[in-house]
Tab-separated table of C-alpha atoms in Angstrom:
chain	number	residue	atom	x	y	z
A	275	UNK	CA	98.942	108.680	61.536
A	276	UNK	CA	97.742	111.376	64.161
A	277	UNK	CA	99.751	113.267	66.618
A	278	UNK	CA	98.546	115.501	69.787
A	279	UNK	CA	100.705	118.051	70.797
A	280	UNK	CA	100.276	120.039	73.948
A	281	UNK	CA	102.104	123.302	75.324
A	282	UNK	CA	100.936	126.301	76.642
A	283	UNK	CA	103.305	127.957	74.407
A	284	UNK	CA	101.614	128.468	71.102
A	285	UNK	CA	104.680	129.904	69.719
A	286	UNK	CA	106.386	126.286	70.284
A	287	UNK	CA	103.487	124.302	68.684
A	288	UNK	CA	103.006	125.913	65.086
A	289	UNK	CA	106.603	125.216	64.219
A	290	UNK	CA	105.879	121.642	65.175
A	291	UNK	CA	102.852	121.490	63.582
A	292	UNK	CA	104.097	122.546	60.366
A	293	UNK	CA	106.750	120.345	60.120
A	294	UNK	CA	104.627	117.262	61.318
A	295	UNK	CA	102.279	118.051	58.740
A	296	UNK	CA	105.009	118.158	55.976
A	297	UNK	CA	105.763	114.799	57.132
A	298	UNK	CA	102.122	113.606	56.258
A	299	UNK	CA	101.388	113.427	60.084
A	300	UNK	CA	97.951	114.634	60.864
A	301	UNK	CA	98.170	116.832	63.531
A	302	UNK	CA	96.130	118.666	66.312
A	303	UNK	CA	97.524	121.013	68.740
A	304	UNK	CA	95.983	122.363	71.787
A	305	UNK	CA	97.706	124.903	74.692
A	306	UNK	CA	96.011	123.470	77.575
A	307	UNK	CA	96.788	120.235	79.413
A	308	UNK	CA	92.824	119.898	80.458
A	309	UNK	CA	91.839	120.760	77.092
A	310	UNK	CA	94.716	118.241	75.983
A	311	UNK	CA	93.107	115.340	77.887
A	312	UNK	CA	89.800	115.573	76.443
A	313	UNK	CA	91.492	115.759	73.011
A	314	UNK	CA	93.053	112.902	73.777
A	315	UNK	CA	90.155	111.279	74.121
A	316	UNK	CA	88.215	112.372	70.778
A	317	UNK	CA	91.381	112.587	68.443
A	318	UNK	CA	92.733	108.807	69.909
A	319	UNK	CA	96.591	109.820	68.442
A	320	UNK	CA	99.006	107.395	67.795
A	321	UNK	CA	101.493	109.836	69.504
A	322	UNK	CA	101.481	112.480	72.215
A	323	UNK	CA	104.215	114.938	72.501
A	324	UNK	CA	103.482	116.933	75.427
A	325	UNK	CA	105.021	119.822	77.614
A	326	UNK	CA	105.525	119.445	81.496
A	327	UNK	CA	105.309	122.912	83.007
A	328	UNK	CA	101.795	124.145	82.186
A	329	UNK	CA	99.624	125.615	84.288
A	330	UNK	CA	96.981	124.133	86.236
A	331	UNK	CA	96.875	120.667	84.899
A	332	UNK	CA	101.095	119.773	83.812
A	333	UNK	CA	102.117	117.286	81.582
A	334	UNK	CA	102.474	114.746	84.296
A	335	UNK	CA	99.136	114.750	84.972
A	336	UNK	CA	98.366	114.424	81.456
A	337	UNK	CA	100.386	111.257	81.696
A	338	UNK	CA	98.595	109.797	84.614
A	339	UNK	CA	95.522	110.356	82.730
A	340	UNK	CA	96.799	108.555	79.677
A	341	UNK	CA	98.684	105.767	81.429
A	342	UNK	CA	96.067	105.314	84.528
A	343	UNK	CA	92.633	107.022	84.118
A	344	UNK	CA	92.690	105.525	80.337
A	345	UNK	CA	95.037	102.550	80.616
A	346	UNK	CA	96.568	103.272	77.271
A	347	UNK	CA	99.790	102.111	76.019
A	348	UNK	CA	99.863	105.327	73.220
A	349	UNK	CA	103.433	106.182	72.682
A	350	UNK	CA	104.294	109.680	74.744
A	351	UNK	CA	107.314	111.694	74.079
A	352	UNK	CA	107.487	114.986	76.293
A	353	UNK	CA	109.519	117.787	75.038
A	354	UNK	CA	110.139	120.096	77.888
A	355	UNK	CA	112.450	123.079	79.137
A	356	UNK	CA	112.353	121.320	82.838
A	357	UNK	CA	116.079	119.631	82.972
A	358	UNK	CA	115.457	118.480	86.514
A	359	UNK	CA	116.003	114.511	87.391
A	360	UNK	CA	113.435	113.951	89.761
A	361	UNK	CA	110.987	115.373	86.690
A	362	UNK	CA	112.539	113.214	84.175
A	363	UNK	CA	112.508	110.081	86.675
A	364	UNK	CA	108.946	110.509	87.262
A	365	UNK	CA	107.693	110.683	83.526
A	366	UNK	CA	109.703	107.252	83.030
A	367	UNK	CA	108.205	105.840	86.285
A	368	UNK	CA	105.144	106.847	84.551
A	369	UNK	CA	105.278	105.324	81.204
A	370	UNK	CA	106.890	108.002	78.869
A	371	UNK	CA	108.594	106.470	75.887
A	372	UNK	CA	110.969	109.934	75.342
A	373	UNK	CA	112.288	113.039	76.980
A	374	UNK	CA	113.753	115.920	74.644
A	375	UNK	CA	114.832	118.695	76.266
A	376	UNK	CA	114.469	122.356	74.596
A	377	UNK	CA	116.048	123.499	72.746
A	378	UNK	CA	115.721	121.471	69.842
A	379	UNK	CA	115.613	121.218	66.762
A	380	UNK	CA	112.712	120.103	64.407
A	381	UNK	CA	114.749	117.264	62.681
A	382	UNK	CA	115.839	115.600	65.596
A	383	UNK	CA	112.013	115.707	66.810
A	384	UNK	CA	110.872	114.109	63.532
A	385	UNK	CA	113.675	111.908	64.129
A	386	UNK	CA	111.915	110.651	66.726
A	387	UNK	CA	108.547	110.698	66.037
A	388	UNK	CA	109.264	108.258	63.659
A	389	UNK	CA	111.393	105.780	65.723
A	390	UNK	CA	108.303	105.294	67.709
A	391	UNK	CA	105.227	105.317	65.266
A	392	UNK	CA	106.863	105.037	61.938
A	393	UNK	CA	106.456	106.968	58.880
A	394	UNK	CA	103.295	107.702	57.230
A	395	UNK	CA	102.323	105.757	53.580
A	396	UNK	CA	103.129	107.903	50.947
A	397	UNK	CA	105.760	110.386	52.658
A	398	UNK	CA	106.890	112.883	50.196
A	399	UNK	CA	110.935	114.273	50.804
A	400	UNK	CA	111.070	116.779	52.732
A	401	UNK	CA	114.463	118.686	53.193
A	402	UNK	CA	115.860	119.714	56.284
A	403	UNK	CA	114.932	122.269	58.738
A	404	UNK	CA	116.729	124.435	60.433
A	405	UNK	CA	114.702	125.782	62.626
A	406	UNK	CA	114.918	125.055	66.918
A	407	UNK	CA	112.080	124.714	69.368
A	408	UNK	CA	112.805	127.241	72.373
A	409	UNK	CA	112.427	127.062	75.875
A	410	UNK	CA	111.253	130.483	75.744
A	411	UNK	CA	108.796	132.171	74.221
A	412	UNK	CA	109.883	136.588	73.351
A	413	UNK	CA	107.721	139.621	72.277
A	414	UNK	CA	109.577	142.346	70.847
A	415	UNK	CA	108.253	145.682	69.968
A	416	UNK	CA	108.911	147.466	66.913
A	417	UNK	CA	107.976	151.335	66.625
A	418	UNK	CA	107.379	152.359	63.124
A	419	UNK	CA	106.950	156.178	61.578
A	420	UNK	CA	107.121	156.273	58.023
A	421	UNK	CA	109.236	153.811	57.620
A	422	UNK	CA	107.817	152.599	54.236
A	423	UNK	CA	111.020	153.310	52.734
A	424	UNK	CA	113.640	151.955	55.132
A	425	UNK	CA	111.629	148.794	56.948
A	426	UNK	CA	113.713	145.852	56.106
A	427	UNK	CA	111.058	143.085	55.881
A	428	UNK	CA	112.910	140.629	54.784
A	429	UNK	CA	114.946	140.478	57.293
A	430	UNK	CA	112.461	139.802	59.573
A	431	UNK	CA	110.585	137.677	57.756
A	432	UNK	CA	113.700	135.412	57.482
A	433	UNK	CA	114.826	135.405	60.721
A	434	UNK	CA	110.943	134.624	62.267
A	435	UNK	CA	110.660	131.972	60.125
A	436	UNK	CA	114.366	130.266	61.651
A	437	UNK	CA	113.822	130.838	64.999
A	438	UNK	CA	111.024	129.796	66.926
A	439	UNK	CA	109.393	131.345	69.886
A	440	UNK	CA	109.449	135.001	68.589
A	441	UNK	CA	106.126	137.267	68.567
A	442	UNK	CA	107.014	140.424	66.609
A	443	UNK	CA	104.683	143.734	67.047
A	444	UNK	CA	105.324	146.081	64.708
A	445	UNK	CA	103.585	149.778	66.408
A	446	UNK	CA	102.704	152.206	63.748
A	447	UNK	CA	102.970	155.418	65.104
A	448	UNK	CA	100.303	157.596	63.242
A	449	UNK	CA	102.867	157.448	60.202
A	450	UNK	CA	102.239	159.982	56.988
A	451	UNK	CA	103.018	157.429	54.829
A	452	UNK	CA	102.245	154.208	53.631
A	453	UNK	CA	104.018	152.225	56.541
A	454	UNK	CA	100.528	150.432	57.776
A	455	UNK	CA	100.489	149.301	54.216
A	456	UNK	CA	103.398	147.481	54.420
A	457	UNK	CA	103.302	145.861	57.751
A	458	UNK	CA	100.100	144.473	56.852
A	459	UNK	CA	101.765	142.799	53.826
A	460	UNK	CA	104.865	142.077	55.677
A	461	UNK	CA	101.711	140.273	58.628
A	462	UNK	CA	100.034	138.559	55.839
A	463	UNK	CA	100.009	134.576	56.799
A	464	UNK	CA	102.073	135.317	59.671
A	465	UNK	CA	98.993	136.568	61.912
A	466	UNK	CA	100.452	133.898	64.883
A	467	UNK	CA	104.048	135.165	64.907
A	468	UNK	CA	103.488	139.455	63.991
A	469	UNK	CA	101.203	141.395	64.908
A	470	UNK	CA	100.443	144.923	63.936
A	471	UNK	CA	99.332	147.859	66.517
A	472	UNK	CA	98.340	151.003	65.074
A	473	UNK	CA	98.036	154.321	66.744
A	474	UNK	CA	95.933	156.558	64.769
A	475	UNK	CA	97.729	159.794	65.795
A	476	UNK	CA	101.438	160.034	66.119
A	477	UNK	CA	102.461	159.870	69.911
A	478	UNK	CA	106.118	159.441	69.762
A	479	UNK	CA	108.571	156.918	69.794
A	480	UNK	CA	107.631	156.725	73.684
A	481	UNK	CA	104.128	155.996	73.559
A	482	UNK	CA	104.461	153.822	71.099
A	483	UNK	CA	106.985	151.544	72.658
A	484	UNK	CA	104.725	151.580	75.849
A	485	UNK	CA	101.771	151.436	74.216
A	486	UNK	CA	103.150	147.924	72.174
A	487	UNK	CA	104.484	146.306	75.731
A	488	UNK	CA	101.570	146.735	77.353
A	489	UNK	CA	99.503	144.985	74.751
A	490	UNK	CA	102.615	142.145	74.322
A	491	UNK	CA	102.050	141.690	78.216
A	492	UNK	CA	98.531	140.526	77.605
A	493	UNK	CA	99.902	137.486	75.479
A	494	UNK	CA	99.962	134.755	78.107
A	495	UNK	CA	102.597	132.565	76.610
A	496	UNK	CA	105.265	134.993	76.363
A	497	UNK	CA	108.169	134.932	79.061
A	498	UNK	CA	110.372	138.478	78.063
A	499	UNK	CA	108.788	141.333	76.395
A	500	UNK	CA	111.452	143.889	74.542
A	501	UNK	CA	111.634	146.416	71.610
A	502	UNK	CA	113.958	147.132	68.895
A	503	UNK	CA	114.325	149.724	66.313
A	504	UNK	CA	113.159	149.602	62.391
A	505	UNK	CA	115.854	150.241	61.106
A	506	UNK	CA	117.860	147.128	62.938
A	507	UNK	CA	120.562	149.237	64.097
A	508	UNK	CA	121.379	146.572	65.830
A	509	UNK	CA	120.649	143.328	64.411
A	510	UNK	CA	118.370	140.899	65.613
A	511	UNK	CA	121.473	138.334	66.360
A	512	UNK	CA	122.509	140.317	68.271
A	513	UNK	CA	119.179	140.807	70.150
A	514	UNK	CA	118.676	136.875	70.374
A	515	UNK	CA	121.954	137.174	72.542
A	516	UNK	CA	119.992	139.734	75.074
A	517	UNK	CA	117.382	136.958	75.801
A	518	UNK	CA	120.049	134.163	75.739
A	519	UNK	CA	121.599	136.137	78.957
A	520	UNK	CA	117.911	137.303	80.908
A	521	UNK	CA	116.844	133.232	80.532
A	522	UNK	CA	119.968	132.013	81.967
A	523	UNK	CA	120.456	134.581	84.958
A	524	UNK	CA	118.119	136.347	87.568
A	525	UNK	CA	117.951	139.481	85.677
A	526	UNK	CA	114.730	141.171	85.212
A	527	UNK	CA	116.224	143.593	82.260
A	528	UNK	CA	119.155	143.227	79.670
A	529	UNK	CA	119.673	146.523	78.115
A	530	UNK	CA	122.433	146.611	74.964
A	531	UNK	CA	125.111	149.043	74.921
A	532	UNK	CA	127.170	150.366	72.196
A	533	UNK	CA	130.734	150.015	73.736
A	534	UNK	CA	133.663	150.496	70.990
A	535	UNK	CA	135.659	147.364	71.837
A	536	UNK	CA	137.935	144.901	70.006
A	537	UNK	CA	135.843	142.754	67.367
A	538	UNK	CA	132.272	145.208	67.925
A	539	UNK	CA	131.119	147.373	65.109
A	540	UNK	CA	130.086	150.288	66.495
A	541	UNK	CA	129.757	153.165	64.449
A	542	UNK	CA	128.371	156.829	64.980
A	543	UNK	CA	128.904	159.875	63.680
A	544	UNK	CA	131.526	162.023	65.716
A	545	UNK	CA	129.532	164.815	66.356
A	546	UNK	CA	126.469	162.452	68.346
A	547	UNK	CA	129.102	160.493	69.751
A	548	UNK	CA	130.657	163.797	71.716
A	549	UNK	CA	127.194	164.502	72.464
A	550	UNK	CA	126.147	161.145	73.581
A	551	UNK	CA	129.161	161.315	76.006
A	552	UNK	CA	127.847	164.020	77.809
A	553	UNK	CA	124.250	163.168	77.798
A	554	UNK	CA	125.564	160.126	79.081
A	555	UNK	CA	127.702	161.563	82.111
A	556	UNK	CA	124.302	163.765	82.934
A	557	UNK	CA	122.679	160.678	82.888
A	558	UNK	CA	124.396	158.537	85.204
A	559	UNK	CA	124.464	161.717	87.546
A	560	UNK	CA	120.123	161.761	87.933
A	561	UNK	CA	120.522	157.795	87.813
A	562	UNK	CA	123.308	157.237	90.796
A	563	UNK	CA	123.963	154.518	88.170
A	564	UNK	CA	127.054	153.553	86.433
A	565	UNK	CA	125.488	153.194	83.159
A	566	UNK	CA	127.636	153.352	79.671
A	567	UNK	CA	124.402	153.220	77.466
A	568	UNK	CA	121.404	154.282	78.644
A	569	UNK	CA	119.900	155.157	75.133
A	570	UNK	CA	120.821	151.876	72.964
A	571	UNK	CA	117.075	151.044	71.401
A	572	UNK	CA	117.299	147.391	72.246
A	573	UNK	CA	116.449	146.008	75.253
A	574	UNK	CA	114.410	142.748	77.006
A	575	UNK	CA	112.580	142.446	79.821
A	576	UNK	CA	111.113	140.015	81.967
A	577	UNK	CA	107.430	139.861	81.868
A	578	UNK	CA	106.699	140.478	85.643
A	579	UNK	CA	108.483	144.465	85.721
A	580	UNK	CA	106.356	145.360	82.230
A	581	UNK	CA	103.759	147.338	84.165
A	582	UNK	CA	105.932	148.564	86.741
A	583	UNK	CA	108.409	150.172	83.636
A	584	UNK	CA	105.535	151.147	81.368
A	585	UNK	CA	102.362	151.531	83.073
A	586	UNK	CA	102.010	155.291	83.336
A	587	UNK	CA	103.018	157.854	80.355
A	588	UNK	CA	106.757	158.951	79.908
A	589	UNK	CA	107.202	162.475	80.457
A	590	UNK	CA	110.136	162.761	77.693
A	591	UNK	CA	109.273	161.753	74.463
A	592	UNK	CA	113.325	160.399	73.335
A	593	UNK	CA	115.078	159.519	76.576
A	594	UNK	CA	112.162	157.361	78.258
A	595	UNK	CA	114.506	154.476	79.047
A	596	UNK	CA	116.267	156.732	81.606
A	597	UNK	CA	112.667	156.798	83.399
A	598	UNK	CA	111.978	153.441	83.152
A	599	UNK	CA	115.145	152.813	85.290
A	600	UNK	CA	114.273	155.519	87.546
A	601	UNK	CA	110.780	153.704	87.772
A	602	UNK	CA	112.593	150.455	89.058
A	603	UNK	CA	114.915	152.202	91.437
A	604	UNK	CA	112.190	154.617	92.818
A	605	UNK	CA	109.816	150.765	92.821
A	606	UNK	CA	112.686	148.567	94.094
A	607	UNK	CA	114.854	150.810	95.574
A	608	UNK	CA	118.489	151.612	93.676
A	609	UNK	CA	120.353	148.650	95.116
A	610	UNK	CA	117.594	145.956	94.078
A	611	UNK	CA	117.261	148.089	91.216
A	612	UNK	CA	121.139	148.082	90.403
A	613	UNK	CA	121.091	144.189	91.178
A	614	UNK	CA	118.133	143.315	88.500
A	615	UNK	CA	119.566	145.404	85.339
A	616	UNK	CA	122.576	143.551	82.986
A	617	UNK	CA	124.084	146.077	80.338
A	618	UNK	CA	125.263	143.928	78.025
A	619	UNK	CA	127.832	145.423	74.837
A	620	UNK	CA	126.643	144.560	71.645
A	621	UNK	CA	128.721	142.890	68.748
A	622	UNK	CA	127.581	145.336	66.090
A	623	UNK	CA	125.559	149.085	65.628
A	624	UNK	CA	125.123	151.312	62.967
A	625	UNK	CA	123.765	154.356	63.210
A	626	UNK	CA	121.514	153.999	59.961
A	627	UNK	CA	120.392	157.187	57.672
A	628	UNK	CA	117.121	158.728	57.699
A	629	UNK	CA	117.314	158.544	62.015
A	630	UNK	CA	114.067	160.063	62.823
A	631	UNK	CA	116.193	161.648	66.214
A	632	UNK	CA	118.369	164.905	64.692
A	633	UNK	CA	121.097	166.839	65.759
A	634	UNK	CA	118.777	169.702	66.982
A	635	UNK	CA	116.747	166.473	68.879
A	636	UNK	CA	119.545	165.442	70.893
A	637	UNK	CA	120.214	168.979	72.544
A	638	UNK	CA	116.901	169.014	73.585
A	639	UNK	CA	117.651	165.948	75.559
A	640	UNK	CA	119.757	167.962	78.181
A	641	UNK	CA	116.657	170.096	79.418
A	642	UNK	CA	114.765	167.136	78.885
A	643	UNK	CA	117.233	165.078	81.626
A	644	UNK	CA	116.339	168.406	83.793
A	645	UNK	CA	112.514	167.408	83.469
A	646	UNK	CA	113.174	164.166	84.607
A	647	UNK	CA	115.201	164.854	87.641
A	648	UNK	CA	112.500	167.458	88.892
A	649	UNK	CA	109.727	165.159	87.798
A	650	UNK	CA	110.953	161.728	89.526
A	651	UNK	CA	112.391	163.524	92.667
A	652	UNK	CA	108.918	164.639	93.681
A	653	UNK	CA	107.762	160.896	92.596
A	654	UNK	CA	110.720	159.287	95.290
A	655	UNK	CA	109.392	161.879	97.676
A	656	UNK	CA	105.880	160.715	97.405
A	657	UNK	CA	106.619	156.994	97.317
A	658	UNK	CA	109.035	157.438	100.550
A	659	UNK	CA	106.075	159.375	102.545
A	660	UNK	CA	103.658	156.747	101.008
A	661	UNK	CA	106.052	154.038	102.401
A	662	UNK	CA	106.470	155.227	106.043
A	663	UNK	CA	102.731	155.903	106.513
A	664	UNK	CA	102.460	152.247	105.537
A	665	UNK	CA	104.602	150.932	107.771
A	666	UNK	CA	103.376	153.533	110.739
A	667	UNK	CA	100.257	152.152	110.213
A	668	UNK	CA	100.986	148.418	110.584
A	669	UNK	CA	103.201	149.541	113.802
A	670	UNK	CA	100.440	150.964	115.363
């Protein structure tokens, strides 16, 4: 019994795949509605489960082609993020036989799948999964420097392999030791959902965040882009709760923030957290922003700021999120700026031993907040000439 599945979302469609095949389903999978179409016409599926917002050719139109151009009666079942009536009116009008709406899970899929085409001869049990199809598809940046020790790759594997629509890319910052080692074991049959960046020379924690975004932005079927620390400081729950706020609100960043408040864990040592006050106070001074947590090393962005934040080199190697925001207010101007950035307090953070960023480090960050200031008032000053000579121009 053969199934077609189409999304633009490759992230979406291995899950499904897998557990299709499990099933004894045969399956093919393709992440282009035109491409789709013609598969539909070579494969000839006794099911097609298809996506409606693709680009250039949508899952309605691979229903017209199925129901009109082809006058088949094939059993479709779309499984979409779009919620909206008139959508879900029209792929009735048009012949579907199911709408699911992400997010999902796998067993109420296969559930489906075989109330309409039955269950293949020779099924073997399967047990249940308990993994959900997104609506969105997330990149998140990891930077690594010799963290062969301390990476905790189970953890990751786990939580990859339970939740769908998560691209991890580890960066390997020129590490000493054998960290490429073991993020090519921790990649190995995972190649769709991790991949591995490596930076032959050791560039900072900076560069290598930008360096991973920029090379996450390429991947077309991702929606937010963030990063995350090795040593999962904070935990990747609570990350999943960063993208759970940018998808449902107009925000273009979510940054986490290390309150102490009722029910959080939030631990530091006494001595950073006196110094992270003050850094912090300095920091909302250059920013004109009323930032608690500038510095929290998890955050998620949406896709369409990535080059804006990270296309040029930081000039501070540590505090670089306090220049991506000045990026966005110097690009947006601070009240759009202020409007499009959600700091969020996390439910747990542990400041974990073996921090690559010492004492000694984090008094350096004071002159380096000086550098910044100096450095990104001459950038406003630029960007405010550059903007009146634009708009003297298109006066005259």
């Amino acid at each position: 019994m053969k199934v077609l599945a189409i999304d633009d979302q490759q992230l979406v469609l291995l899950p499904l795949q897998k557990r299709l095949v499990e099933l004894g389903y045969e399956v093919q999978i393709e992440t282009d509605g035109k491409k789709g179409m013609e598969a539909f016409n070579t494969f000839n599926p006794d099911l097609v489960i298809v996506d409606i917002n693709m680009p250039f050719v949508s899952g309605l139109d691979v229903v017209k082609h199925i129901r009109i151009t082809k006058n088949s009666q094939t059993p479709i079942m779309v499984l979409s993020g779009d919620t909206k009536d008139e959508t879900i009116t029209e792929g009735f009008d048009l012949g579907i036989n199911d709408y699911m709406k992400k997010p999902l899970s796998l067993n109420e899929i296969s559930a489906r799948v075989k109330r309409l085409i039955g269950t293949p001869e020779g099924q073997k049990t399967v047990t249940n999964s308990n993994v959900m199809i997104q609506e969105r598809c997330v990149g998140v940046v990891i930077p690594c420097y010799n963290e062969e020790e301390r990476l905790l790759s189970e953890e990751f594997i786990t939580y990859i392999d339970k939740n769908s629509g998560y691209h991890l890319c580890f960066v390997n910052d020129g590490s000493k030791d054998k960290t490429l080692e073991v993020l090519h074991e921790l990649q190995k049959g995972r190649e769709e959902f991790i991949t591995v960046y490596d930076c032959e020379k050791n560039g900072g924690k900076a560069e290598a965040v930008r360096l991973g975004m920029l090379h996450m932005a390429k991947k077309e079927d991702l929606d937010y882009i963030g990063f995350l620390d090795a040593d999962l400081s904070t935990d990747l729950a609570d990350f999943d709760d960063l993208v759970k706020t940018i998808e449902t609100t107009d925000f273009k960043i979510v940054s986490g923030s290390r309150i102490s408040r009722m029910g959080a864990n939030i631990t530091k040592e006494s001595a950073r957290k006196i110094i992270s006050l003050t850094i912090n106070f300095i920091i909302r001074k250059i920013l004109k922003m009323d930032f608690k947590d500038t510095q929290c090393g998890a955050k998620i962005f949406h896709k369409d700021v990535i080059n804006i934040a990270f296309g040029e080199k930081f000039v501070t190697q540590w505090i670089f999120d306090v220049e991506i925001f000045k990026r966005l207010s110097i690009h947006f101007g601070l009240k759009e700026a202020k409007a499009m950035l959600c700091e969020q307090p996390l439910k747990r953070w542990i400041h974990a031993d073996g921090s690559k960023l010492s004492m000694k480090d984090s008094v350096k960050i004071v002159a380096q907040l000086g550098q910044i200031a100096w450095v990104y008032r001459n950038k406003k000053k630029y960007a405010t000439s550059k903007k009146q000579v634009t708009n003297n121009v298109n006066v005259a």
